[in-house]
Coordinates of C-alpha atoms and ligand atoms in Angstrom, one line a residue:
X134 CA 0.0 0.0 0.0
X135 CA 0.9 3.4 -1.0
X136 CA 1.1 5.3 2.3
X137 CA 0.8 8.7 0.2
X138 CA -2.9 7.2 0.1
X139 CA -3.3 5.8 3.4
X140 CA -5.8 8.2 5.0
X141 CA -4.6 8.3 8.5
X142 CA -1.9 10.1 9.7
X143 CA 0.2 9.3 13.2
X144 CA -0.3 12.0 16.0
X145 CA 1.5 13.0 18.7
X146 CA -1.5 14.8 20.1
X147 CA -4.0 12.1 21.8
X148 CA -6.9 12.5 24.2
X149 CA -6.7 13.3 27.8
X150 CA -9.1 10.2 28.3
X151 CA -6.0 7.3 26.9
X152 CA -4.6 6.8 30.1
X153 CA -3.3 3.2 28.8
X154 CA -0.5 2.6 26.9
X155 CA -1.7 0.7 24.6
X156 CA -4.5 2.6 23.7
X157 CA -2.0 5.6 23.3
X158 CA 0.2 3.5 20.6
X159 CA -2.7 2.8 19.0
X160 CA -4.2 5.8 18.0
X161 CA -0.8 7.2 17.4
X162 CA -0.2 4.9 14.9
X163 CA -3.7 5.7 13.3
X164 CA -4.7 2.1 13.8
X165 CA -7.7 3.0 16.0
X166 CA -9.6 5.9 16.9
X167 CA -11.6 6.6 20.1
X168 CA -15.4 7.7 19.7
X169 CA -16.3 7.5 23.0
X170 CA -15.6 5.4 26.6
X171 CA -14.9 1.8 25.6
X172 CA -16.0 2.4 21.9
X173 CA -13.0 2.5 19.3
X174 CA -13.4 2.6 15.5
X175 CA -10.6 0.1 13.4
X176 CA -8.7 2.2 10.7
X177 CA -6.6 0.9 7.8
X178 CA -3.3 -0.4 9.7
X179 CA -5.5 -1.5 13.0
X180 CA -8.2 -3.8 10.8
X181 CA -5.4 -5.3 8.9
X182 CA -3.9 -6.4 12.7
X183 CA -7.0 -7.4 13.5
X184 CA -7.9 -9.7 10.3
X185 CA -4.6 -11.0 10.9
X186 CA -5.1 -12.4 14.4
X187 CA -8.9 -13.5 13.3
X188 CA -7.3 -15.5 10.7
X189 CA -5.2 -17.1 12.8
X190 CA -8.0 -18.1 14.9
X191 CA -10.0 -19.1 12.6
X192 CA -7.6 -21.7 10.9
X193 CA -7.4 -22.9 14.6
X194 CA -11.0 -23.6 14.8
X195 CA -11.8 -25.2 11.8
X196 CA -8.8 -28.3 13.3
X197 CA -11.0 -28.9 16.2
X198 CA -14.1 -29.5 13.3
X199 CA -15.5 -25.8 14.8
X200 CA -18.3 -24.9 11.5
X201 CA -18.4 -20.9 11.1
X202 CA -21.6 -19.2 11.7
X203 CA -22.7 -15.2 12.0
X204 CA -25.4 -14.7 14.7
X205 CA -27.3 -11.6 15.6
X206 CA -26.1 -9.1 17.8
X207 CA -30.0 -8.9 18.6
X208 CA -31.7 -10.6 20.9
X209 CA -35.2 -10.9 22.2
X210 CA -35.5 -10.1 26.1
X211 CA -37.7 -13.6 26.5
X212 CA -34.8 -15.2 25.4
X213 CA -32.9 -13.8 28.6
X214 CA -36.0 -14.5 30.6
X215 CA -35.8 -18.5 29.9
X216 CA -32.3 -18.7 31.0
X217 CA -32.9 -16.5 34.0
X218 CA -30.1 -14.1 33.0
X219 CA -32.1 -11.3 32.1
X220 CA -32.6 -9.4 35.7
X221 CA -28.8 -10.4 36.7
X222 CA -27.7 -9.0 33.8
X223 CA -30.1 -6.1 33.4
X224 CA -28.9 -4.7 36.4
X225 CA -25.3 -4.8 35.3
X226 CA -23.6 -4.9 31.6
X227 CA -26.8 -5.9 29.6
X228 CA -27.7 -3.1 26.8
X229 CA -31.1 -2.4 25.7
X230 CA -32.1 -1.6 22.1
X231 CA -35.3 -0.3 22.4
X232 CA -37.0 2.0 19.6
X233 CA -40.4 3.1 18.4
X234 CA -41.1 0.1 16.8
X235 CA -39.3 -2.6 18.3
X236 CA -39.8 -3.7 22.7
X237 CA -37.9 -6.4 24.1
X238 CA -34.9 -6.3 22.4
X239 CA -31.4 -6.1 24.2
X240 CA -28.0 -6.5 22.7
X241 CA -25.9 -9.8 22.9
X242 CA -23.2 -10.1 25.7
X243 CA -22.6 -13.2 24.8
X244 CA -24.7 -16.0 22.7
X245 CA -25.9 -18.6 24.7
X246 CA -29.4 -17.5 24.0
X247 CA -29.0 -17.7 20.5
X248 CA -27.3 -20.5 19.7
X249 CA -29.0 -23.0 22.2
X250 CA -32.5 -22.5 20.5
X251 CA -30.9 -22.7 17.1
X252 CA -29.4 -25.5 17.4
X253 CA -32.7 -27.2 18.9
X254 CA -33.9 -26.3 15.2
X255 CA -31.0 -29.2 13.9
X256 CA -30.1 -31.5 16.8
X257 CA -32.3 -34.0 17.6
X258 CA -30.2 -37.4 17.9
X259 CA -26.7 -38.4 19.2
X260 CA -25.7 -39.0 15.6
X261 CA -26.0 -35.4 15.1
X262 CA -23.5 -34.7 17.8
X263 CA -20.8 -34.2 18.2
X264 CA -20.7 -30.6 17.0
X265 CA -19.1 -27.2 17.1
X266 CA -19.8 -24.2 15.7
X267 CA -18.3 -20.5 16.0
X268 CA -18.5 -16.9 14.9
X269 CA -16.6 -13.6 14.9
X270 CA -19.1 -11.3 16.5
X271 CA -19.7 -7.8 18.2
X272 CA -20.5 -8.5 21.6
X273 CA -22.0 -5.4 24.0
X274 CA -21.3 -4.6 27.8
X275 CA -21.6 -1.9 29.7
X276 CA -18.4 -2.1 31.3
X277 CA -18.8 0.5 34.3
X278 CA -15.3 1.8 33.8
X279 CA -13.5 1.2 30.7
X280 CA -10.2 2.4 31.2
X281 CA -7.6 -0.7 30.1
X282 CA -7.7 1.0 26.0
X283 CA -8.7 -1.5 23.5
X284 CA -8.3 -4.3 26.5
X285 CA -12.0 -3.8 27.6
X286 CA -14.2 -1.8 25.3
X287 CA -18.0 -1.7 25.3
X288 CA -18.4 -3.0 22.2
X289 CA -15.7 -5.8 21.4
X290 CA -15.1 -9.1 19.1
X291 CA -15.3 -12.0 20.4
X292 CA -14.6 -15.0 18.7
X293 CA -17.0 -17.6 20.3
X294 CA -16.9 -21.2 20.2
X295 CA -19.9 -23.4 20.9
X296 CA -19.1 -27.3 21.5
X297 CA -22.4 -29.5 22.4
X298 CA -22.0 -33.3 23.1
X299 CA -23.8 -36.5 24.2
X300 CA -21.7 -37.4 27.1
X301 CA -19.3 -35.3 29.7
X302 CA -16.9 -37.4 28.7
X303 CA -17.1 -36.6 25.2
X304 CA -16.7 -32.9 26.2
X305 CA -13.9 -33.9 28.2
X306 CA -12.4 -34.5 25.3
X307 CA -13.2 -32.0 23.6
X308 CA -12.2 -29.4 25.7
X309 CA -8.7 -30.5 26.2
X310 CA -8.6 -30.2 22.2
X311 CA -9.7 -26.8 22.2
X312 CA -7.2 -26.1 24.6
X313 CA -4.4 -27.0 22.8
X314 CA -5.7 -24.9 20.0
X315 CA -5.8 -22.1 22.6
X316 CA -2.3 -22.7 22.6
X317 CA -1.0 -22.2 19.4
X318 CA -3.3 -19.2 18.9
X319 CA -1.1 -17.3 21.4
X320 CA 1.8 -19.0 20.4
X321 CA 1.2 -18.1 16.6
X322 CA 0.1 -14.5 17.5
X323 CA 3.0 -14.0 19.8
X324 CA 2.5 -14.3 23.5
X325 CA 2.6 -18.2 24.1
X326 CA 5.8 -17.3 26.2
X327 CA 3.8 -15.2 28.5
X328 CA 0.3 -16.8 28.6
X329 CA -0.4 -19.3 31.0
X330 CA -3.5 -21.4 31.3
X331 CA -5.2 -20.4 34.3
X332 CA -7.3 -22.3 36.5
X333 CA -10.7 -20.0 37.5
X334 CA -13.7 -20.7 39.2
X335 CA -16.1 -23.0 37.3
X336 CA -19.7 -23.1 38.3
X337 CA -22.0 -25.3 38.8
X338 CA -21.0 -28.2 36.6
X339 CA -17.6 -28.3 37.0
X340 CA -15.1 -28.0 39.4
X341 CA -12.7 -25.5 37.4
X342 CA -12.7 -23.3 34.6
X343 CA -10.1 -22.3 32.6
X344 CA -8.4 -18.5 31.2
X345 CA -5.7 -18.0 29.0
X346 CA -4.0 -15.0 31.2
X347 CA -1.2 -13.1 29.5
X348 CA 1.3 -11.5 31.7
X349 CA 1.3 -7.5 31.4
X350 CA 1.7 -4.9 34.1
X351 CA -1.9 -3.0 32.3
X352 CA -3.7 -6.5 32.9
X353 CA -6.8 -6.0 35.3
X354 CA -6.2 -9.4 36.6
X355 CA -4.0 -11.2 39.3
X356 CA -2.6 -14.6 38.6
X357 CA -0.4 -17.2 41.4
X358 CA 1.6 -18.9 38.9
X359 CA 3.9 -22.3 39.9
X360 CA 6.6 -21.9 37.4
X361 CA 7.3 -25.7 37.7
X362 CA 3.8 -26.6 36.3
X363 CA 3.7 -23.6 34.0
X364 CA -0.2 -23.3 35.2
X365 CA -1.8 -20.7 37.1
X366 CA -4.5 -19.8 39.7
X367 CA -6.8 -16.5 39.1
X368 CA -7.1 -14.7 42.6
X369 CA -10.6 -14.9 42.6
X370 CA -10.3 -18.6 43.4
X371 CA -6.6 -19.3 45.3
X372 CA -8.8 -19.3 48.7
X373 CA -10.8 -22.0 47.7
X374 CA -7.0 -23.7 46.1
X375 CA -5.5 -23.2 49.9
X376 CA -3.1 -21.0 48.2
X377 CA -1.7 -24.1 46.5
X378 CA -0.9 -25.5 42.7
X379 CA -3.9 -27.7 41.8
X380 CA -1.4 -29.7 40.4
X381 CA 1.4 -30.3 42.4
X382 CA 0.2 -28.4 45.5
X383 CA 3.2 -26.0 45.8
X384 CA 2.8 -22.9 48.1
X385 CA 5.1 -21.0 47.0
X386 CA 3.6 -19.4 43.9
X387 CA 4.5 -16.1 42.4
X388 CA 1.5 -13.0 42.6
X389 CA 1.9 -11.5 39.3
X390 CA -1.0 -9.6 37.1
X391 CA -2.1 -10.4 33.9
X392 CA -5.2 -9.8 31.2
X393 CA -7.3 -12.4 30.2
X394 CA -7.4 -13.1 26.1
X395 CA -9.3 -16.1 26.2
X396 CA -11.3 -18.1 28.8
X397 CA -12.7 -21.9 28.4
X398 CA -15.6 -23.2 30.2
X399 CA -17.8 -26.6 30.8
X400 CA -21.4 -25.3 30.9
X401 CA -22.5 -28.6 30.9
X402 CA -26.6 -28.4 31.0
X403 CA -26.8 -25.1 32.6
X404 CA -28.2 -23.5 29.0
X405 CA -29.3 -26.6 27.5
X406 CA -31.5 -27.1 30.2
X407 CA -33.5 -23.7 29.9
X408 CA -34.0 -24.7 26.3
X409 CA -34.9 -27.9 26.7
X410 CA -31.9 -28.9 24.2
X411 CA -32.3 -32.7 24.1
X412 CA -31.7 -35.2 21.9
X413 CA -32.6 -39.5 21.5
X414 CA -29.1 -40.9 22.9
X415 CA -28.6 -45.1 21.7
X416 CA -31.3 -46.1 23.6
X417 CA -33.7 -43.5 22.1
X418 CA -34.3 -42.3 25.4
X419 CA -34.4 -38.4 25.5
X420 CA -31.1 -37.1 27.0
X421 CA -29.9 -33.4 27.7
X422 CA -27.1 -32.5 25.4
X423 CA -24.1 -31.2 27.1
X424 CA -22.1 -27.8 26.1
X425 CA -18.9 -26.5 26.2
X426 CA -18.3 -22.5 25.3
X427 CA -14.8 -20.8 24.3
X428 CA -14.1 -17.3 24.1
X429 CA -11.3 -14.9 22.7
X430 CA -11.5 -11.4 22.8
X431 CA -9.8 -10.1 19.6
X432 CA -9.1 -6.6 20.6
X433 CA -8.0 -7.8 24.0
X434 CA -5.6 -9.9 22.3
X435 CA -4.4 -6.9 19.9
X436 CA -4.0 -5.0 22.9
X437 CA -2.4 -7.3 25.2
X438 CA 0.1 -7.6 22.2
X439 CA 0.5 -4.0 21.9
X440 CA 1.0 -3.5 26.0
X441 CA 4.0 -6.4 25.8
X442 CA 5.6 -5.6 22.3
X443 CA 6.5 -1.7 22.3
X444 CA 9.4 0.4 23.4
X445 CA 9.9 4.0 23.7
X446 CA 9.2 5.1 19.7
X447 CA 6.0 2.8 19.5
X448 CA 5.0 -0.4 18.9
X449 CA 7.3 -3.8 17.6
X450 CA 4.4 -6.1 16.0
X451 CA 5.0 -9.8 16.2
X452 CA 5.4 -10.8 12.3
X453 CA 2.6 -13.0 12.0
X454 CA 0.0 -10.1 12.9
X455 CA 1.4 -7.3 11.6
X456 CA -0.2 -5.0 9.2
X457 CA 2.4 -5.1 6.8
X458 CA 5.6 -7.4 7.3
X459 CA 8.0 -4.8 5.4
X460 CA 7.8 -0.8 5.9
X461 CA 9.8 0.3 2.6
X462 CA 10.7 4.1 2.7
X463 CA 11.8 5.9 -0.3
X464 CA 14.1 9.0 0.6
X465 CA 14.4 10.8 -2.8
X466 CA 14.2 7.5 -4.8
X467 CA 10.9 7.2 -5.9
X468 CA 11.4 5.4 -9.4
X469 CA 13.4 3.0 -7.9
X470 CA 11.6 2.5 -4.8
X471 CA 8.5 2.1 -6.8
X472 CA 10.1 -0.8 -8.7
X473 CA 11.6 -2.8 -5.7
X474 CA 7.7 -2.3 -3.8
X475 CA 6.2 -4.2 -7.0
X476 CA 8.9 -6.4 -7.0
X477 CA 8.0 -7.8 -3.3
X478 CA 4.5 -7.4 -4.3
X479 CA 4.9 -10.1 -6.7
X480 CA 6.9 -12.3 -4.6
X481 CA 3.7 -11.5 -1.7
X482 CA 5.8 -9.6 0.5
X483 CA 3.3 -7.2 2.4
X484 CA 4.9 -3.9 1.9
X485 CA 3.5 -0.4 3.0
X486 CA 5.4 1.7 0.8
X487 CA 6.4 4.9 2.4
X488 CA 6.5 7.0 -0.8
X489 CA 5.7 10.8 0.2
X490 CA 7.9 13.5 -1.3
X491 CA 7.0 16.1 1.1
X492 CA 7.8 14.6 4.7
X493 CA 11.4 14.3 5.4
X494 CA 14.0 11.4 6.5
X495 CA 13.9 12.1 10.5
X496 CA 10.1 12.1 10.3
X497 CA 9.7 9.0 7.7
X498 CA 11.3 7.1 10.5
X499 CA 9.8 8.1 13.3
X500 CA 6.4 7.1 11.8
X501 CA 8.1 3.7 11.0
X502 CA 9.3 2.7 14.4
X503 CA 5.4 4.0 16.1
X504 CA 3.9 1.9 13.3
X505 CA 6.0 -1.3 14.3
X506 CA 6.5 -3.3 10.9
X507 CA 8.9 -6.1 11.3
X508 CA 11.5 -4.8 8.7
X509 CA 12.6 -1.2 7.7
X510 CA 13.6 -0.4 4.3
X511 CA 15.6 2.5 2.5
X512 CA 16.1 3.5 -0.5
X513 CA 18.2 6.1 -0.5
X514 CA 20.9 8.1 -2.8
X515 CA 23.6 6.5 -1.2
X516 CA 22.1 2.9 -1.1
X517 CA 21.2 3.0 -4.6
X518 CA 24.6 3.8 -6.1
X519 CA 26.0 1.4 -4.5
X520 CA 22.7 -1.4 -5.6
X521 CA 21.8 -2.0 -2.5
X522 CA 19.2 -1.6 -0.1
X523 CA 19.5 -0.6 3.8
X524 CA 17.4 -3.1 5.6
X525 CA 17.0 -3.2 9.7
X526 CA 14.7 -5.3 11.9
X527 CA 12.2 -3.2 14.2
X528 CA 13.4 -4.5 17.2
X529 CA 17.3 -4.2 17.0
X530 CA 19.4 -1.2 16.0
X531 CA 21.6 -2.9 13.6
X532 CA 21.1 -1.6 10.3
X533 CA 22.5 -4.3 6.9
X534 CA 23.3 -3.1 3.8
X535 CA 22.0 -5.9 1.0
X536 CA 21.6 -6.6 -2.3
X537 CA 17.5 -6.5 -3.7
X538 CA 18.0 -9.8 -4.5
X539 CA 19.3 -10.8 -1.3
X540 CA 16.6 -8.5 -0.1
X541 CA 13.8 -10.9 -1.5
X542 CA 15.6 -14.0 -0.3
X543 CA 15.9 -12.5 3.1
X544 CA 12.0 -11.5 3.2
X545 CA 10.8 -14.6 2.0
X546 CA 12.7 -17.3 4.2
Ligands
LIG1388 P1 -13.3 -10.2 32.2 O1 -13.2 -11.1 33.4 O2 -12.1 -9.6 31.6 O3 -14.4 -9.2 32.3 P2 -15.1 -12.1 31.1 O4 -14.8 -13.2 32.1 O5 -16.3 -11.3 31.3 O6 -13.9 -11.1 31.0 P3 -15.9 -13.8 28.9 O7 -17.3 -13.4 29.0 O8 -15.4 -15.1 29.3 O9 -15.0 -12.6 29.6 O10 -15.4 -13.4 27.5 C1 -14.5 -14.2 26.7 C2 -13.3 -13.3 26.3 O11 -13.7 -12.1 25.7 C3 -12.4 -12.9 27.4 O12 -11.5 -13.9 27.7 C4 -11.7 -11.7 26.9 O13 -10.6 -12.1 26.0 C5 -12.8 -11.0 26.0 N1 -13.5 -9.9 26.7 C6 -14.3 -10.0 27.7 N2 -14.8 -8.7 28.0 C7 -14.2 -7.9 27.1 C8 -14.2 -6.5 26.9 N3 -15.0 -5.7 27.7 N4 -13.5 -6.0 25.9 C9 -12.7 -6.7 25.1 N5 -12.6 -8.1 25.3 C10 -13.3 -8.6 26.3
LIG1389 MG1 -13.3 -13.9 33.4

């Protein structure tokens, strides 16, 4: 992409109300912009970050058989009623979305009350199950104070996953599936070294559930994490642990704190139940199915990536979700610069071309190391005379001197 054409521009100037730093990067960078508490709108540069890490879960899904869907993000109050959520949540995050026409509606926190009475419409014997099924979706909460950036907005993505099943063994199985797809979600986006799988509290049908907590200082979460089992306990439940590793029943666990990107949960027949989800097991008796539910909060993730991978002149994206892997900047050396950026273009390099004739070297860099691309290159007077290109990695200082065909090699290995 031409960044001549790119619409945003970076800023220094940013509103009072960012108080988080990852938030502050953000809109810097013109990848987001705030329109009011909680509520952000995705630019170029921050939907490209975002359709990266969505991709990423999505491939994830579809190994562990989950079958895309797109639900409302309306939902009829009744709905609410039959699972007896409706005055809990009424009285805390739950938006309405009345209007002349319309009474009754409120706006989906999550979708439990959608996709239980759907799939009543298709399940009605254990040869239909196992099953799982998924969306990308705009989820709504009136968070009371959103103040964590992108990490907690009031409208959000969430991709959730819906797993239903004859047996609680069968969603044993399941689950632990899912989790190691949890896994190499954060691993692939970047933060498997500081994610831990969390155990939380879980219920009424099991004893535990489970977060994926990402260690950051902007978290709003503390974790007790045994660093021999790699697993960790959310505060909200280490009474209940005796202050101990549910697996090897250490004491001596570190208090550190940590945002949650994704949390994991047996719900067993708690939704199925108010639906009166059933279906014929073997025996053709009827038999309540049993449901699993997986969440993953993309802009939490893009945040939680942001708070952990930035230094003092911006943000240092992790390859696989960043909006372009190379920033090419032209200094002077348009012609050329134009016919290395089709060049990579052909080979698929993602290249945002920094090709404006009016903004000067200091400034063409700064705006490269706040927008975070992997690799920085330059064409310059001095590089082309002497055929080569100045290439330099976002997160180190060392600055190489190549060939373009070295340059292409380098790029695509
Ligand atoms: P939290 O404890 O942080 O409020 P939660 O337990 O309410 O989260 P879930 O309902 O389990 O969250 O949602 C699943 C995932 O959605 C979370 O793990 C998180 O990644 C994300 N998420 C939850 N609330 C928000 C929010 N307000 N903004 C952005 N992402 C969110
Ligand atoms: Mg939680």
């Amino acid at each position: 992409m031409y960044q001549s054409k790119l619409f945003t521009k970076t800023t220094k100037n940013i509103s009072q109300e960012e108080q988080s730093r990852n938030a502050q990067l953000l809109v810097r960078g013109g990848f987001v912009d705030r329109l009011t508490a909680g509520v952000y709108s995705f630019l170029p540069l921050g939907l490209r970050v975002m359709k990266k890490i969505e991709n990423i879960i999505r491939e994830e899904m579809n190994k562990v058989d989950g079958q895309e869907i797109f639900m409302p993000a309306l939902c009829p109050r009744e709905n609410y009623d039959k699972t007896d959520r409706y005055e809990i949540l009424a009285g805390d995050i739950l938006f309405h979305a009345e209007s002349k026409h319309t009474k009754n509606l409120v706006l989906n926190q999550s979708h439990e009350e959608v996709i239980t009475p759907l799939m009543k419409k298709f399940v009605s014997s254990y040869k239909d199950l196992p099953l799982a099924v998924y969306q990308f979706q705009d989820k709504f909460r009136a968070e009371p104070r959103p103040k964590s950036g992108v990490l907690r907005g009031r409208e959000f993505i969430m991709k959730d996953l819906y797993s239903f099943h004859i047996s609680q063994d069968d969603l044993d199985i399941y689950y632990d599936k899912v989790t190691d797809a949890y896994r190499r979600i954060f691993d692939r986006s970047g933060v498997g070294k500081e994610t831990y799988l969390t155990y939380a509290s879980g219920g009424s049908f099991s004893k535990y559930s489970h977060e994926f907590q990402t260690l950051t200082e902007a978290g709003e979460d503390i974790i007790y994490l045994c660093r021999d089992c790699q697993v960790a306990v959310n505060k909200e439940i280490i009474e209940d642990q005796a202050g101990k590793c549910p697996l090897c029943a250490k004491e001596e666990l570190e208090q550190l704190k940590s945002a949650e990107v994704g949390n994991i949960f047996k719900l067993g027949t708690r939704f199925s139940d108010s639906f009166n989800l059933t279906v014929l097991n073997e025996k053709g008796e009827s038999s309540p199915v049993i449901m699993g539910c997986y969440g993953i909060g993309l802009q939490r993730l893009m945040g939680t990536i942001v708070e952990i991978f930035n230094d003092d002149k911006g943000i240092i994206w992790p390859e696989a979700v960043a909006p372009f892997k190379v920033h090419l900047i032209s200094l002077d050396q348009n012609e050329n610069a134009n016919k290395l950026y089709q060049k990579l273009i052909e080979a698929g390099v993602e290249v945002l071309f920094d090709d404006r004739e009016s903004v000067g070297a200091g400034q063409k860099f700064a705006e490269a190391d706040l927008i975070g691309c992997p690799w920085r290159v330059v064409l310059s007077q001095k590089t082309t005379t002497a055929g080569q290109v100045e290439i330099k990695s976002r997160g180190d200082e060392k600055v190489e001197y190549i060939t373009e065909e070295a340059l292409v090699k380098k790029l695509l290995g």
